[in-house]
CSV table of C-alpha atoms in Angstrom, one decimal:
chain,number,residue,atom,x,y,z
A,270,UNK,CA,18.0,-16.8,-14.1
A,271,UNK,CA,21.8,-17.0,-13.8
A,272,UNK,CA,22.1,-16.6,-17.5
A,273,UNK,CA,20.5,-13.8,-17.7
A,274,UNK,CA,24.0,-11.9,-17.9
A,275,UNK,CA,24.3,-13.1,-21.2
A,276,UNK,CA,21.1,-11.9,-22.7
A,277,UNK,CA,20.7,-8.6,-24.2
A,278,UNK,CA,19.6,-5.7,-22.2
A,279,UNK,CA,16.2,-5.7,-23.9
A,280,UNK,CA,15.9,-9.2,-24.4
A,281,UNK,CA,12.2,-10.6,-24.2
A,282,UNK,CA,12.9,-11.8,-21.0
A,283,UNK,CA,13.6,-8.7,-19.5
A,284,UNK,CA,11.2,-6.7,-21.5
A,285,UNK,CA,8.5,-9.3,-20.0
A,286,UNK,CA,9.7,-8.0,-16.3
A,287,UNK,CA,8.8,-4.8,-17.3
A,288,UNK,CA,5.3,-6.1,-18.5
A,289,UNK,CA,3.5,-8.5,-16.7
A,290,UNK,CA,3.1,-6.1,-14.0
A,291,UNK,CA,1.3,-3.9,-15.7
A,292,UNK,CA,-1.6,-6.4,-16.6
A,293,UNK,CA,-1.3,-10.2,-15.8
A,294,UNK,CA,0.4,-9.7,-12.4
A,295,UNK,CA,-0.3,-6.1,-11.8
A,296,UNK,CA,0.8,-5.4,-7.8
A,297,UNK,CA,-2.8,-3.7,-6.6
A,298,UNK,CA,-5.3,-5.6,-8.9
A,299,UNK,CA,-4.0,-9.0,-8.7
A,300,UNK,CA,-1.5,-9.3,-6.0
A,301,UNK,CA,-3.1,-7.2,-3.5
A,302,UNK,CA,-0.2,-5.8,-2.3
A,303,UNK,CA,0.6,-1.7,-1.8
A,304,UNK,CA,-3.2,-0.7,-1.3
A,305,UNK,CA,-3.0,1.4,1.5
A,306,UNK,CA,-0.9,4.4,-0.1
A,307,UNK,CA,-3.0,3.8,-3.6
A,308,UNK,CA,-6.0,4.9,-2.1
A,309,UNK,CA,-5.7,7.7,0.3
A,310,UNK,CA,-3.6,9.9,-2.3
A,311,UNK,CA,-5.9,9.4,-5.4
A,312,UNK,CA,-8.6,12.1,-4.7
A,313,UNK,CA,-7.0,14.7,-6.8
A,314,UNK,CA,-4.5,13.9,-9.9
A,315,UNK,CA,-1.6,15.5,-9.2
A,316,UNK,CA,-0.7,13.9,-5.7
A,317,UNK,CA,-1.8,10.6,-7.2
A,318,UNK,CA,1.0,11.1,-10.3
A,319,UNK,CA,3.7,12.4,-7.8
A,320,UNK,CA,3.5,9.6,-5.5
A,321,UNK,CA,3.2,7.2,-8.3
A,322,UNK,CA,6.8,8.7,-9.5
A,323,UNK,CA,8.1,8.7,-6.0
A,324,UNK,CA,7.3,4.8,-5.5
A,325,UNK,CA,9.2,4.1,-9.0
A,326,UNK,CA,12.1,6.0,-8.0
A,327,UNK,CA,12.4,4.4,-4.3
A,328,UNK,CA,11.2,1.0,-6.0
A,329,UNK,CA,14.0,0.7,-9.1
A,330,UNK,CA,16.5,2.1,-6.3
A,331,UNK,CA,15.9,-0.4,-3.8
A,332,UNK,CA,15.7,-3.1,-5.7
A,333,UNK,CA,19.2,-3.0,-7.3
A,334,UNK,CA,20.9,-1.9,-3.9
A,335,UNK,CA,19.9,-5.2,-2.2
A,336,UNK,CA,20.4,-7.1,-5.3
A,337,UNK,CA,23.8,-5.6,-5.4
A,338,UNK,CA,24.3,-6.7,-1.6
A,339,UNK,CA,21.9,-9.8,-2.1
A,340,UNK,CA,25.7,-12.6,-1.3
A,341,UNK,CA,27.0,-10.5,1.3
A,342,UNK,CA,23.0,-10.3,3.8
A,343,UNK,CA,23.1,-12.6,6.3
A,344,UNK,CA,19.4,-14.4,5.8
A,345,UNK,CA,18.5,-14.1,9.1
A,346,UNK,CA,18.7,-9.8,9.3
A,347,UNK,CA,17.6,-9.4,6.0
A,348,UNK,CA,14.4,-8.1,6.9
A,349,UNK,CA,16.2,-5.1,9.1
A,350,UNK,CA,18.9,-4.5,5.9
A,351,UNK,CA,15.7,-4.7,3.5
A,352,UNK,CA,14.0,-1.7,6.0
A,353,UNK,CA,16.6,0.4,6.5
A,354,UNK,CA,17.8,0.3,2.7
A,355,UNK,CA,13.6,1.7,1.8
A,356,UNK,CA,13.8,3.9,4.7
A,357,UNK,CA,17.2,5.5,3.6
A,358,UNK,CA,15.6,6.1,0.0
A,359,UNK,CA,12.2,7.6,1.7
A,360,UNK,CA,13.8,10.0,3.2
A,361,UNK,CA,15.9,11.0,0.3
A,362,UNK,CA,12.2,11.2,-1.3
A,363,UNK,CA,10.8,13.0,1.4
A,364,UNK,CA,13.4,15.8,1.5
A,365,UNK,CA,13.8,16.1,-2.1
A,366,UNK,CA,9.7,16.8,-2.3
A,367,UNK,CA,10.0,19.1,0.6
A,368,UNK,CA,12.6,21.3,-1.4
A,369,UNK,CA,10.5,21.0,-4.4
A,370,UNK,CA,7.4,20.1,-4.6
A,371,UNK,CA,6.3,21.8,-0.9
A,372,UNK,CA,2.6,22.1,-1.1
A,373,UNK,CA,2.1,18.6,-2.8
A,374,UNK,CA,4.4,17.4,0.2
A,375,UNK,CA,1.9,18.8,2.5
A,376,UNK,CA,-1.1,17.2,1.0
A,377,UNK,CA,0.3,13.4,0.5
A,378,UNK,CA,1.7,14.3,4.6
A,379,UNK,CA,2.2,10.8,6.3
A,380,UNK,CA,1.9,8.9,2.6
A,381,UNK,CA,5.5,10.0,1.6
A,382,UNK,CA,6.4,8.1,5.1
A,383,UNK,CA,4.5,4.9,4.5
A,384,UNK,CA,6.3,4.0,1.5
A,385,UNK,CA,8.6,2.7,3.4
A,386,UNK,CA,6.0,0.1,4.7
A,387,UNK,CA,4.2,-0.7,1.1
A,388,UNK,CA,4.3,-4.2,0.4
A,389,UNK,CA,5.2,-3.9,-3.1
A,390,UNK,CA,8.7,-2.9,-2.6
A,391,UNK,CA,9.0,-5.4,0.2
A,392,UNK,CA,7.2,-8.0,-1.2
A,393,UNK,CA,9.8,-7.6,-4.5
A,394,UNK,CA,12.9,-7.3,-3.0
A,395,UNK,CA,12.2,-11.1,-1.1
A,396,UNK,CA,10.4,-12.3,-4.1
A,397,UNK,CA,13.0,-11.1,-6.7
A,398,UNK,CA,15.6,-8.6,-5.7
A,399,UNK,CA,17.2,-11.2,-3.3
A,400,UNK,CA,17.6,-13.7,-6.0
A,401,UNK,CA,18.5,-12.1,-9.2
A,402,UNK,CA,21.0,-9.7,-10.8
A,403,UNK,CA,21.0,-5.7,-10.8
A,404,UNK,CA,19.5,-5.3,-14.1
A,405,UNK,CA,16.7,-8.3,-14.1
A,406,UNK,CA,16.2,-6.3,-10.5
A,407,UNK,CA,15.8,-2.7,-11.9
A,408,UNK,CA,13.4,-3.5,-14.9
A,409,UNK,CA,10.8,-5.6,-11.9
A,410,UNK,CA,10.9,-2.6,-9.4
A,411,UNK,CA,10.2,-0.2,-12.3
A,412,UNK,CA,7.5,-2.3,-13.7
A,413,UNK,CA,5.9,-3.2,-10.4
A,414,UNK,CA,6.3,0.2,-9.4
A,415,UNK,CA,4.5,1.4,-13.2
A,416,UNK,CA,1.5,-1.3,-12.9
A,417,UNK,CA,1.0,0.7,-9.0
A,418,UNK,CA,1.4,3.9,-10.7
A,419,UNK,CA,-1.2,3.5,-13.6
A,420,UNK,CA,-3.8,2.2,-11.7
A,421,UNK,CA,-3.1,5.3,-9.0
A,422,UNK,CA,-3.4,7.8,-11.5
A,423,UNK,CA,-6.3,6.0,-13.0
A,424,UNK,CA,-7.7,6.2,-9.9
A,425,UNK,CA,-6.7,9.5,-9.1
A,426,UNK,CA,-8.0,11.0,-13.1
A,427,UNK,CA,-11.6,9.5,-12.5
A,428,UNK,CA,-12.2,11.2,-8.6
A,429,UNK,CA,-10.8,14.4,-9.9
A,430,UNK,CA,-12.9,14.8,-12.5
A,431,UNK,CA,-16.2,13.7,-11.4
A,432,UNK,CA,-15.5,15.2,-8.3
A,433,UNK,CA,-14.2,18.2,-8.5
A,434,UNK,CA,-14.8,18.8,-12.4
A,435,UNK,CA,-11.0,19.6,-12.8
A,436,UNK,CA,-7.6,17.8,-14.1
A,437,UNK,CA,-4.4,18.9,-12.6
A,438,UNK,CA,-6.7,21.6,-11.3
A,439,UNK,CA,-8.0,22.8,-14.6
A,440,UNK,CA,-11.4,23.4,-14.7
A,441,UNK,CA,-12.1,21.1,-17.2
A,442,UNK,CA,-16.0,20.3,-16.8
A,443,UNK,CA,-16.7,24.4,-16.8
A,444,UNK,CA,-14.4,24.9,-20.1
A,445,UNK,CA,-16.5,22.1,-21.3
A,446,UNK,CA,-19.6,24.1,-20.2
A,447,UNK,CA,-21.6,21.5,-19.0
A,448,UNK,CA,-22.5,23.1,-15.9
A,449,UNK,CA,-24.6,24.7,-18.3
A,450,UNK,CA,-27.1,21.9,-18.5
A,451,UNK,CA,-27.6,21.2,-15.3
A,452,UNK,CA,-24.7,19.0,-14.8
A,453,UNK,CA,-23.0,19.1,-11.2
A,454,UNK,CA,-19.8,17.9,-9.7
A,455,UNK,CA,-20.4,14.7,-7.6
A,456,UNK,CA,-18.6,15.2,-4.5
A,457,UNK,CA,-19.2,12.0,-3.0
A,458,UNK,CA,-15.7,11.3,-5.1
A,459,UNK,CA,-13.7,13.1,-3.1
A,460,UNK,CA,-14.8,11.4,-0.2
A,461,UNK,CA,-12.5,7.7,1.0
A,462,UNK,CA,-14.9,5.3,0.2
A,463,UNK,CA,-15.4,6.2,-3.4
A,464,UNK,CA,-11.7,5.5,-3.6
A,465,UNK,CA,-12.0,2.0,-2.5
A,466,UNK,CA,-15.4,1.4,-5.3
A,467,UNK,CA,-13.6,3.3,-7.8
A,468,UNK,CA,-10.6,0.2,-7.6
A,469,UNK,CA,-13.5,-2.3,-6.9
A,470,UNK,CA,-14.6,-1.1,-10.6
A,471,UNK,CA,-11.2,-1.5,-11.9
A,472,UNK,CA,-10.6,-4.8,-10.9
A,473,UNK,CA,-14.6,-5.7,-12.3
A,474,UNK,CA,-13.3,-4.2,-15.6
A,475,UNK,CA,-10.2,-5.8,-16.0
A,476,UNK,CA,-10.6,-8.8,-14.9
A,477,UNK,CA,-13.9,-8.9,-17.3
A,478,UNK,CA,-11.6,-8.1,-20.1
A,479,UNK,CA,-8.9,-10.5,-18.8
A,480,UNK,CA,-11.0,-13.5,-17.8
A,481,UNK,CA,-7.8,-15.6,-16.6
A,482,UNK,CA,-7.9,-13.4,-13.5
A,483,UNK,CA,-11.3,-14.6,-12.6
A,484,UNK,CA,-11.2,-16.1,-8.4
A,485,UNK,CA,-12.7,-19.4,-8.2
A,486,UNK,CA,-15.4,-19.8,-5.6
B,640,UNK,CA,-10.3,12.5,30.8
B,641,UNK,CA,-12.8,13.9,28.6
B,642,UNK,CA,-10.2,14.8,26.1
B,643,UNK,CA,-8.8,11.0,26.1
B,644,UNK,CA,-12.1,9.5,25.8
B,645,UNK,CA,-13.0,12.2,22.7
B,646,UNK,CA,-9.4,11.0,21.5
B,647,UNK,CA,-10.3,7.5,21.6
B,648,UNK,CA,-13.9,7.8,20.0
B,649,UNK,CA,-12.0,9.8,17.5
B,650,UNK,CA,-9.6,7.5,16.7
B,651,UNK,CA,-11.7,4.0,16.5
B,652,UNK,CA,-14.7,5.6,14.8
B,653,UNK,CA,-14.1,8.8,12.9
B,654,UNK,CA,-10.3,8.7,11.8
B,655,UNK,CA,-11.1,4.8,11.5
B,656,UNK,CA,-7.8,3.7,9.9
B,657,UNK,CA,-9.3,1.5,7.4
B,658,UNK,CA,-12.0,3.8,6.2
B,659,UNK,CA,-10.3,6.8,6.6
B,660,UNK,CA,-7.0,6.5,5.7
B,661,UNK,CA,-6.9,2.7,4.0
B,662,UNK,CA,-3.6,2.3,6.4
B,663,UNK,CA,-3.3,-1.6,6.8
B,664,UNK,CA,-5.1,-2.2,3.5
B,665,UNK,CA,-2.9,-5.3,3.1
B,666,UNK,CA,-3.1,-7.5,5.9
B,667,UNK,CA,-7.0,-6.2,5.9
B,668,UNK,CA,-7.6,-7.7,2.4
B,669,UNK,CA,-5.6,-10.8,3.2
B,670,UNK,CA,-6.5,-12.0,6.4
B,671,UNK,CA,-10.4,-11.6,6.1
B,672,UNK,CA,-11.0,-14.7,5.1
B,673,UNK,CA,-12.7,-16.2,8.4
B,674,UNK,CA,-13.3,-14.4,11.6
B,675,UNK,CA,-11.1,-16.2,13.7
B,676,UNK,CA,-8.4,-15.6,11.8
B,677,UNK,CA,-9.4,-12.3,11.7
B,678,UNK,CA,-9.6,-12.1,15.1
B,679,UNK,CA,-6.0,-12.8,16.2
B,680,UNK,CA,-4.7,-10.2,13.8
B,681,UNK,CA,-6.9,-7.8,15.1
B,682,UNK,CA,-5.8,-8.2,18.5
B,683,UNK,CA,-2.3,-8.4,17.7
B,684,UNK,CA,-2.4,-4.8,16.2
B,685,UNK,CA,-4.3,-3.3,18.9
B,686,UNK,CA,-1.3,-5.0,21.0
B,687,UNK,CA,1.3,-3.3,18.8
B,688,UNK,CA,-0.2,-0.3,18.1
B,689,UNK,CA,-0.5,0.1,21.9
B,690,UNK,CA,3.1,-0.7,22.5
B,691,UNK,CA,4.4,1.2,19.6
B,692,UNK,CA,2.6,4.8,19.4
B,693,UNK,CA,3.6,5.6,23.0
B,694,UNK,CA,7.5,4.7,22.9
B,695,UNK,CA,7.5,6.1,19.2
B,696,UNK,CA,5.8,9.4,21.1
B,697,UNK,CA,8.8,9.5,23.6
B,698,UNK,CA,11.5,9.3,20.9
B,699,UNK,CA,10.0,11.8,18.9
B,700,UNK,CA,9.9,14.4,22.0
B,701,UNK,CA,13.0,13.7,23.5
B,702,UNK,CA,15.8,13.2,20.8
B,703,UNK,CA,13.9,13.8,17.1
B,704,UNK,CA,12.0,16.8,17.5
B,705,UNK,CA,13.3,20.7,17.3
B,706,UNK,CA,14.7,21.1,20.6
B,707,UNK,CA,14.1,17.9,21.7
B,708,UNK,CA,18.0,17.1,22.8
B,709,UNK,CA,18.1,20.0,25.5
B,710,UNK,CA,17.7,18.2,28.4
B,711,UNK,CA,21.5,16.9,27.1
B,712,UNK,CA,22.4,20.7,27.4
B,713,UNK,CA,21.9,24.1,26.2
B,714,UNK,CA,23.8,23.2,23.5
B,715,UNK,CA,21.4,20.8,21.9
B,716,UNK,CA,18.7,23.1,21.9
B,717,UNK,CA,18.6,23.8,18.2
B,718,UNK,CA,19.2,20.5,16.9
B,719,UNK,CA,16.9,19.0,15.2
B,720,UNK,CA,16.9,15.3,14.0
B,721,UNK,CA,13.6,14.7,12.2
B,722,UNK,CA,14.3,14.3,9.4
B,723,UNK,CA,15.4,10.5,11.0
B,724,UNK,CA,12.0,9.5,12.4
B,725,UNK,CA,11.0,7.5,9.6
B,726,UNK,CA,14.0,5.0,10.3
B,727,UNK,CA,13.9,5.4,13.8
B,728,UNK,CA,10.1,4.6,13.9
B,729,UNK,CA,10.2,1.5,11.4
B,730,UNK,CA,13.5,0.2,13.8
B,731,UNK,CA,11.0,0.6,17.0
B,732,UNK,CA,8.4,-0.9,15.6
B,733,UNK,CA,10.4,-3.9,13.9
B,734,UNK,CA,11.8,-4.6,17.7
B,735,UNK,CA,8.9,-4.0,19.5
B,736,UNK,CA,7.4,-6.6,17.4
B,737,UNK,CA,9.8,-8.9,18.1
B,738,UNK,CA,9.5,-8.3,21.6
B,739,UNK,CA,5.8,-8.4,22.1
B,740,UNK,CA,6.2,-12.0,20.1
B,741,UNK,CA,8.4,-13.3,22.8
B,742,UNK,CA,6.3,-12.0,25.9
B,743,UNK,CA,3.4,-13.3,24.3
B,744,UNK,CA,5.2,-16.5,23.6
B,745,UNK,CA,6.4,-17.1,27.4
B,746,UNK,CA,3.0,-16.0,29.2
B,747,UNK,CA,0.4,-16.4,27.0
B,748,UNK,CA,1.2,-19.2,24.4
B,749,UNK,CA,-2.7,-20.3,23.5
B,750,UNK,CA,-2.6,-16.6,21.9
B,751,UNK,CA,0.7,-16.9,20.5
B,752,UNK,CA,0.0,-19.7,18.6
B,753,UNK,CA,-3.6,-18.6,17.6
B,754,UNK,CA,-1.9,-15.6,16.1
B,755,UNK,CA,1.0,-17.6,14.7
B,756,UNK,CA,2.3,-15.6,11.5
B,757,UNK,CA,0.4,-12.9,11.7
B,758,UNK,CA,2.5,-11.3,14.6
B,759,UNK,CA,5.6,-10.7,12.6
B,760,UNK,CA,3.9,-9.6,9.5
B,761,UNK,CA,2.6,-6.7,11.7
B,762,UNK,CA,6.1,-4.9,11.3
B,763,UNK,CA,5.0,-4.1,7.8
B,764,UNK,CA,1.3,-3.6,8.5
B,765,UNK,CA,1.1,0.3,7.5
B,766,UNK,CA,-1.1,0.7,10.1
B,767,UNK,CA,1.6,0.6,12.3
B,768,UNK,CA,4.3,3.0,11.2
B,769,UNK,CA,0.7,4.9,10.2
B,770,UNK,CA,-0.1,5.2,13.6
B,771,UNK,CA,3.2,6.7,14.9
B,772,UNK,CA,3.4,8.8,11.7
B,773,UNK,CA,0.3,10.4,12.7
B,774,UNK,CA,1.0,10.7,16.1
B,775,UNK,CA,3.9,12.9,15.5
B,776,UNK,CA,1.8,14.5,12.9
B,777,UNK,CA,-0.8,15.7,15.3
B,778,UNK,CA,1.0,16.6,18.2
B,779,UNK,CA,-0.4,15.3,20.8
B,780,UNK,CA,0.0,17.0,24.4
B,781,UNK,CA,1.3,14.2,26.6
B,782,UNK,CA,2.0,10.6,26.4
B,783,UNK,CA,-1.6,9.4,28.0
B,784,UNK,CA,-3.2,10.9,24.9
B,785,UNK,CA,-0.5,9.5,22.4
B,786,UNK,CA,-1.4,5.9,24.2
B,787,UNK,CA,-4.8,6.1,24.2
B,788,UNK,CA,-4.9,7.3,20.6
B,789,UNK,CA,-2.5,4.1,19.9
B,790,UNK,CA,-4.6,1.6,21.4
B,791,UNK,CA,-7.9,3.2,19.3
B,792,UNK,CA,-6.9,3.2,15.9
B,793,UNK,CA,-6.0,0.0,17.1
B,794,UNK,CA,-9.9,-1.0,18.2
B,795,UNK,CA,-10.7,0.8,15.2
B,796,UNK,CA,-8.7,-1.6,12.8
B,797,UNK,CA,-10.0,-4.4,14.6
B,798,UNK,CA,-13.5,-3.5,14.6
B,799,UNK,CA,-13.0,-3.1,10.6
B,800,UNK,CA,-11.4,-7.0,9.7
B,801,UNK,CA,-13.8,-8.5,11.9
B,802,UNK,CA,-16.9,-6.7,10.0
B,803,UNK,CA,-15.3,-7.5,6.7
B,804,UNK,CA,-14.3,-11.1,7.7
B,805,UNK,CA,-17.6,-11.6,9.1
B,806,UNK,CA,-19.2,-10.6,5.3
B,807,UNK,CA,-17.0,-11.9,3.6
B,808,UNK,CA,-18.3,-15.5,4.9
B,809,UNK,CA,-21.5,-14.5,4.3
B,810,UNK,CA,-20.7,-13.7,0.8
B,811,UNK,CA,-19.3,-16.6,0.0
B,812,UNK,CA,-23.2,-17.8,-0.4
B,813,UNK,CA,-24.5,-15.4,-2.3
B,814,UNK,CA,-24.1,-15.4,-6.9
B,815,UNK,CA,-21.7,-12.3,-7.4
B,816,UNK,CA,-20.7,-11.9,-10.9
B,817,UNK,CA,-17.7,-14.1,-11.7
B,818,UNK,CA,-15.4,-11.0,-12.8
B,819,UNK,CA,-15.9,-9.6,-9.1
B,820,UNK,CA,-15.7,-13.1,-7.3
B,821,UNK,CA,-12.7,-12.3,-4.4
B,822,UNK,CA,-10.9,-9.0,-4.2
B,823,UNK,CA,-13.3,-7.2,-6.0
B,824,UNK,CA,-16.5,-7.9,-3.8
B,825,UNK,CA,-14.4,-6.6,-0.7
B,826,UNK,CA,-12.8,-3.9,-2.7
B,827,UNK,CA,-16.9,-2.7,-2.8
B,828,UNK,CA,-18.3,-3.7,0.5
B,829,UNK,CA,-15.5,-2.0,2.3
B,830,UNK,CA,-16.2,1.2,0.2
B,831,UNK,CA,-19.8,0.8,1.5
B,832,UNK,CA,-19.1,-0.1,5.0
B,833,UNK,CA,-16.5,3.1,5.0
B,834,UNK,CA,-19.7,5.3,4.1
B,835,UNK,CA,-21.3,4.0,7.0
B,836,UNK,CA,-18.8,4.6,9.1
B,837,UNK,CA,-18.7,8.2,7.7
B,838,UNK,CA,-22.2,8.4,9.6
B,839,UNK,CA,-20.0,8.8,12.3
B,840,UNK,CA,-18.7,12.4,11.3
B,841,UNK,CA,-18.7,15.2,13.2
B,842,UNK,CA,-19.1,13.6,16.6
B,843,UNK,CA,-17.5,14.9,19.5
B,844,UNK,CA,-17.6,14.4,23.5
């Protein structure tokens, strides 16, 4: 990669940083990494879409501090330099949503926290960040951080609205006016488990679409 | 005592942190492959999150919390630092890690080298900083309860990879559809297996 100063910003190389995350090497459906925030937050849409912003932000920030500081990290405390760098942006994060965004801070409560220990961003910065230049750097976190973000608001748009029969908290089924025969809300969405079958499905569908992805025995 | 053990049937069974909250989602997916493997890790967090939750509980109460600093003098009594936990925690827990890897090392090496990687990885296991984040979250009234809901969640993780590891062998027998094969399969089971743990609801001693 060293002569990736050279290329264009948008050169297919880079432009393939952004991509393959979002499909071929997508971080939840394929690399299993990051699952434990994807879940918890996806039972309504709007938590789901915050948090998914939050991680890009955190994600495309961290990634080109510690490939800005990748020559001068000792190896051996990179893991500490990594944390405390993630843990820094959280916080940042976390404040900013308090000022802001208070109630939807409330309801994501410890999620906002365990960014700081979702192993997209650390599994990135080792796998990539430490190796490669600011820019190559930026366009993975923001891409790894997009292929967690689309499958947490897929997530998050399905349980919403065939749990609760809302988007966003519109009351989208009852506009609809299918309540009207004899349709109800299935509130076994909202519930954990359903968030864990619901990515179970996802990973069924796309991997039947994309048969490359297919485990051997 | 009564309210420790409620805490602790709580914590392992109805705020199970896998099928509650998903916290340790990672290592749970990865490490499932066989139970003995399983096994280690699980034992290794309960370790951890016994360690960690308690000394994470004495930080929080006597320098991050508002009003936390006064025993330093009336001064203090208005400071109020939390807005640091998250860094503080993650730096406890990445030491305390390290330590419990060496004392394990020097007295008990047949563990430490059944547990081999697994024991550092558990600095980023979610479940972790999860456990302290929730601690602080909840409040609880004195360290015993803060340990004992520690060492549950951490029964209660363990209780989860060893079920899943344990199917997850089975499985391997049976004809699941090719697209599911692997992740997907456990992605499922554990959705079902977190509905039976919901039978668990509502329970209290």
């Amino acid at each position: 990669m060293s002569e990736s100063g050279k290329d264009p910003l948008f050169s297919g190389k880079n432009m393939k940083l952004l991509s393959t995350p979002l499909n071929d090497e997508n971080p939840i459906t394929v690399q299993v990494l990051g699952i434990c925030s994807a879940l918890a937050v996806t039972a309504m849409l709007e938590p789901a879409v915050v948090l998914a912003i939050a991680v890009v932000a955190v994600m495309g920030a961290a990634n080109v501090i510690i490939s800005l500081l990748r020559n001068t990290i000792p190896n051996r405390i990179r893991i500490i330099v990594q944390l405390v760098v993630i843990a820094s942006l959280v916080i940042l994060v976390d404040q900013i949503l308090q000022a802001f965004l208070y109630d939807v801070s409330r309801q994501l409560s410890v999620f906002v926290g365990l960014i700081i220990t979702n192993c997209i961003i650390m599994g990135r910065l080792e796998a990539f960040a430490l190796s490669n230049k600011p820019w190559p750097s930026f366009l993975d976190g923001i891409g790894n951080a997009a292929g967690y973000g689309w499958i947490l608001i897929v997530v998050g748009f399905f349980r919403e609205l065939l749990g609760s029969g809302t988007l966003w908290g519109y009351p989208v089924m009852e506009t609809l006016g299918v309540y009207n025969f004899g349709y109800e809300d299935n509130g076994f969405m909202i519930l954990p488990p359903m968030a864990l079958i619901t990515v179970g499905v996802i990973i069924w569908v796309q991997r039947s679409r994309n048969r490359k992805l297919i485990e051997s025995k | 005592m009564e309210e420790l053990t409620n805490i602790f049937v709580r914590s392992v069974f109805i705020d199970n942190m896998v099928f509650a909250y998903f916290l340790g989602m990672c290592s749970y997916l990865a490490v499932s492959r066989t139970v003995s493997t399983a096994n280690g890790l699980g034992i290794a967090v309960v370790f951890v999150l016994g360690f960690t939750v308690p000394l994470n509980y004495l930080i929080e109460n006597y320098f991050l919390a508002e009003g936390a600093l006064v025993w330093l003098g009336p001064r203090f009594a208005d400071v109020d630092l939390s807005f640091l936990s998250f860094i503080l925690f993650i730096a406890v827990i990445a030491s305390m890690v390290q330590l419990v890897e060496m004392i394990v090392e020097k007295f008990v090496p047949n563990l430490y080298s059944s547990l081999g990687i697994f024991l550092p990885l558990i600095a980023v296991n979610c479940a972790i900083l999860g456990g302290s984040l929730f601690m602080q979250e909840r409040e609880y009234a004195n360290i015993g309860q803060a340990s004992v809901f520690g060492i549950g969640s951490g029964v209660g993780f363990y209780l989860a990879i060893v079920g899943i590891a344990a199917i997850r062998e089975k499985i391997r027998y049976s004809n699941v559809p090719p697209p599911l094969r692997g992740l997907g399969i456990t992605f499922i089971v554990t959705g079902l297996m977190g509905i039976a743990f919901m039978s668990f609801m509502g329970i209290a001693l």
